[in-house]
GROMACS .gro file of C-alpha atoms in nm:
model
  140
    1MET     CA    1  10.772   9.313  11.488
    2GLY     CA    2  10.966   9.002  11.487
    3THR     CA    3  10.888   8.646  11.231
    4GLY     CA    4  10.992   8.441  11.521
    5ALA     CA    5  11.273   8.198  11.470
    6VAL     CA    6  11.291   8.316  11.122
    7GLY     CA    7  11.429   8.606  11.189
    8ASN     CA    8  11.504   8.948  11.048
    9ASN     CA    9  11.654   8.793  10.698
   10TYR     CA   10  11.310   8.674  10.673
   11GLU     CA   11  11.147   9.001  10.719
   12ASP     CA   12  11.409   9.164  10.479
   13GLU     CA   13  11.316   8.929  10.206
   14CYS     CA   14  10.955   9.004  10.247
   15ARG     CA   15  11.039   9.411  10.221
   16ARG     CA   16  11.189   9.355   9.900
   17SER     CA   17  11.001   9.142   9.738
   18LEU     CA   18  10.681   9.377   9.791
   19ALA     CA   19  10.895   9.676   9.690
   20GLU     CA   20  11.028   9.476   9.379
   21GLU     CA   21  10.691   9.336   9.303
   22GLN     CA   22  10.482   9.649   9.315
   23THR     CA   23  10.695   9.851   9.127
   24LYS     CA   24  10.700   9.612   8.862
   25SER     CA   25  10.323   9.622   8.872
   26LEU     CA   26  10.312   9.995   8.871
   27ALA     CA   27  10.483   9.998   8.549
   28GLY     CA   28  10.310   9.733   8.384
   29THR     CA   29   9.976   9.828   8.480
   30ASN     CA   30  10.000  10.247   8.417
   31ASN     CA   31   9.974  10.303   8.793
   32TRP     CA   32   9.728  10.071   8.834
   33GLU     CA   33   9.493  10.230   8.621
   34HIS     CA   34   9.277   9.896   8.604
   35VAL     CA   35   9.175   9.921   8.949
   36ASP     CA   36   8.839  10.061   9.067
   37ARG     CA   37   9.046  10.219   9.388
   38GLU     CA   38   8.709  10.371   9.540
   39ARG     CA   39   8.538  10.008   9.540
   40VAL     CA   40   8.877   9.898   9.685
   41HIS     CA   41   8.829  10.147   9.981
   42GLN     CA   42   8.502  10.053  10.038
   43ASP     CA   43   8.580   9.686  10.045
   44TRP     CA   44   8.854   9.754  10.287
   45ASP     CA   45   8.631   9.920  10.495
   46VAL     CA   46   8.366   9.692  10.527
   47LEU     CA   47   8.630   9.391  10.585
   48TYR     CA   48   8.845   9.582  10.848
   49ARG     CA   49   8.498   9.653  11.063
   50GLU     CA   50   8.432   9.250  11.051
   51ILE     CA   51   8.765   9.176  11.151
   52THR     CA   52   8.757   9.410  11.495
   53THR     CA   53   8.445   9.252  11.570
   54PHE     CA   54   8.633   8.914  11.587
   55LEU     CA   55   8.946   9.056  11.743
   56ASP     CA   56   8.722   9.204  11.973
   57SER     CA   57   8.558   8.835  12.048
   58GLY     CA   58   8.907   8.682  12.103
   59SER     CA   59   8.955   8.567  11.818
   60LEU     CA   60   9.278   8.433  11.708
   61PRO     CA   61   9.463   8.512  11.408
   62GLY     CA   62   9.484   8.160  11.301
   63ASP     CA   63   9.130   8.070  11.322
   64ARG     CA   64   8.929   7.935  11.047
   65LYS     CA   65   8.704   8.257  11.042
   66ILE     CA   66   8.956   8.504  11.047
   67GLN     CA   67   9.200   8.308  10.762
   68GLU     CA   68   8.814   8.324  10.570
   69LEU     CA   69   8.850   8.726  10.626
   70VAL     CA   70   9.233   8.729  10.514
   71ARG     CA   71   9.154   8.549  10.243
   72ARG     CA   72   8.888   8.831  10.133
   73HIS     CA   73   9.218   9.064  10.171
   74PHE     CA   74   9.439   8.877   9.975
   75ASP     CA   75   9.195   8.899   9.717
   76ILE     CA   76   9.130   9.285   9.751
   77VAL     CA   77   9.554   9.303   9.713
   78SER     CA   78   9.519   9.063   9.389
   79ARG     CA   79   9.307   9.384   9.231
   80PHE     CA   80   9.618   9.564   9.206
   81TYR     CA   81   9.858   9.245   9.106
   82THR     CA   82   9.882   8.869   9.240
   83PRO     CA   83  10.188   8.881   9.538
   84SER     CA   84  10.418   8.626   9.649
   85ARG     CA   85  10.418   8.506   9.974
   86GLU     CA   86  10.714   8.698  10.093
   87ALA     CA   87  10.566   9.044   9.894
   88TYR     CA   88  10.224   8.988  10.068
   89VAL     CA   89  10.414   8.929  10.407
   90GLY     CA   90  10.599   9.252  10.324
   91MET     CA   91  10.271   9.402  10.306
   92SER     CA   92  10.183   9.355  10.672
   93LEU     CA   93  10.535   9.470  10.746
   94PHE     CA   94  10.463   9.757  10.544
   95TYR     CA   95  10.129   9.848  10.769
   96ALA     CA   96  10.327   9.835  11.092
   97GLU     CA   97  10.634  10.034  10.975
   98ASP     CA   98  10.465  10.296  10.785
   99GLU     CA   99  10.343  10.578  11.013
  100ALA     CA  100  10.031  10.650  10.826
  101MET     CA  101   9.930  10.306  10.758
  102ARG     CA  102   9.952  10.242  11.060
  103ALA     CA  103   9.723  10.523  11.181
  104PHE     CA  104   9.480  10.448  10.912
  105HIS     CA  105   9.429  10.079  11.005
  106ASP     CA  106   9.472  10.128  11.392
  107SER     CA  107   9.180  10.382  11.338
  108TYR     CA  108   8.973  10.076  11.304
  109HIS     CA  109   9.091   9.951  11.610
  110PRO     CA  110   9.436   9.993  11.827
  111GLY     CA  111   9.572   9.627  11.749
  112LEU     CA  112   9.438   9.583  11.401
  113VAL     CA  113   9.802   9.631  11.270
  114GLU     CA  114   9.943   9.359  11.479
  115PHE     CA  115   9.644   9.109  11.436
  116LEU     CA  116   9.609   9.147  11.055
  117GLY     CA  117   9.994   9.077  11.098
  118ALA     CA  118  10.007   8.763  11.270
  119ALA     CA  119   9.676   8.652  11.062
  120ILE     CA  120   9.866   8.755  10.752
  121LYS     CA  121  10.177   8.504  10.838
  122VAL     CA  122   9.952   8.245  10.931
  123PHE     CA  123   9.793   8.297  10.578
  124ALA     CA  124  10.085   8.300  10.368
  125GLU     CA  125  10.207   7.969  10.519
  126GLN     CA  126   9.868   7.820  10.482
  127GLY     CA  127   9.727   7.945  10.184
  128SER     CA  128   9.745   7.944   9.807
  129GLY     CA  129   9.671   8.137   9.488
  130PHE     CA  130  10.015   8.378   9.553
  131ALA     CA  131  10.227   8.415   9.265
  132PRO     CA  132  10.604   8.264   9.248
  133SER     CA  133  10.835   8.476   9.425
  134ALA     CA  134  11.119   8.636   9.272
  135GLY     CA  135  11.381   8.381   9.374
  136ALA     CA  136  11.189   8.073   9.216
  137ASP     CA  137  11.149   8.262   8.891
  138ALA     CA  138  11.295   8.552   8.767
  139SER     CA  139  11.053   8.614   8.483
  140VAL     CA  140  10.725   8.692   8.756
   0.00000   0.00000   0.00000
């Protein structure tokens, strides 16, 4: 799953950002004990079912409605911690590269991982509310 002209260096940066930010967040929150995980999984279930209806109707990752759904995904992710743009893209790579995560997401629709990954990349380019990247501010 390439990112086009940016290439693998950017993807590697995104993977590193995800790992570093999650590790820091897990350590600082006693493994995310503040998160209502049952509620998170319920909310993701509803969201993924919604996304698949748009996916089946021919929507594109950059469509306004899809980006609104990705905003909801980002807001759910932010219950754990607020990721940087790079970490958020790293999450989409993790969904695609981890066998269990791919199987989970694709159980909703066989194209969900790729579609969500492309939509997350659009959101990362255009959206707001991200934490500063570690490269921009080492104290994050």
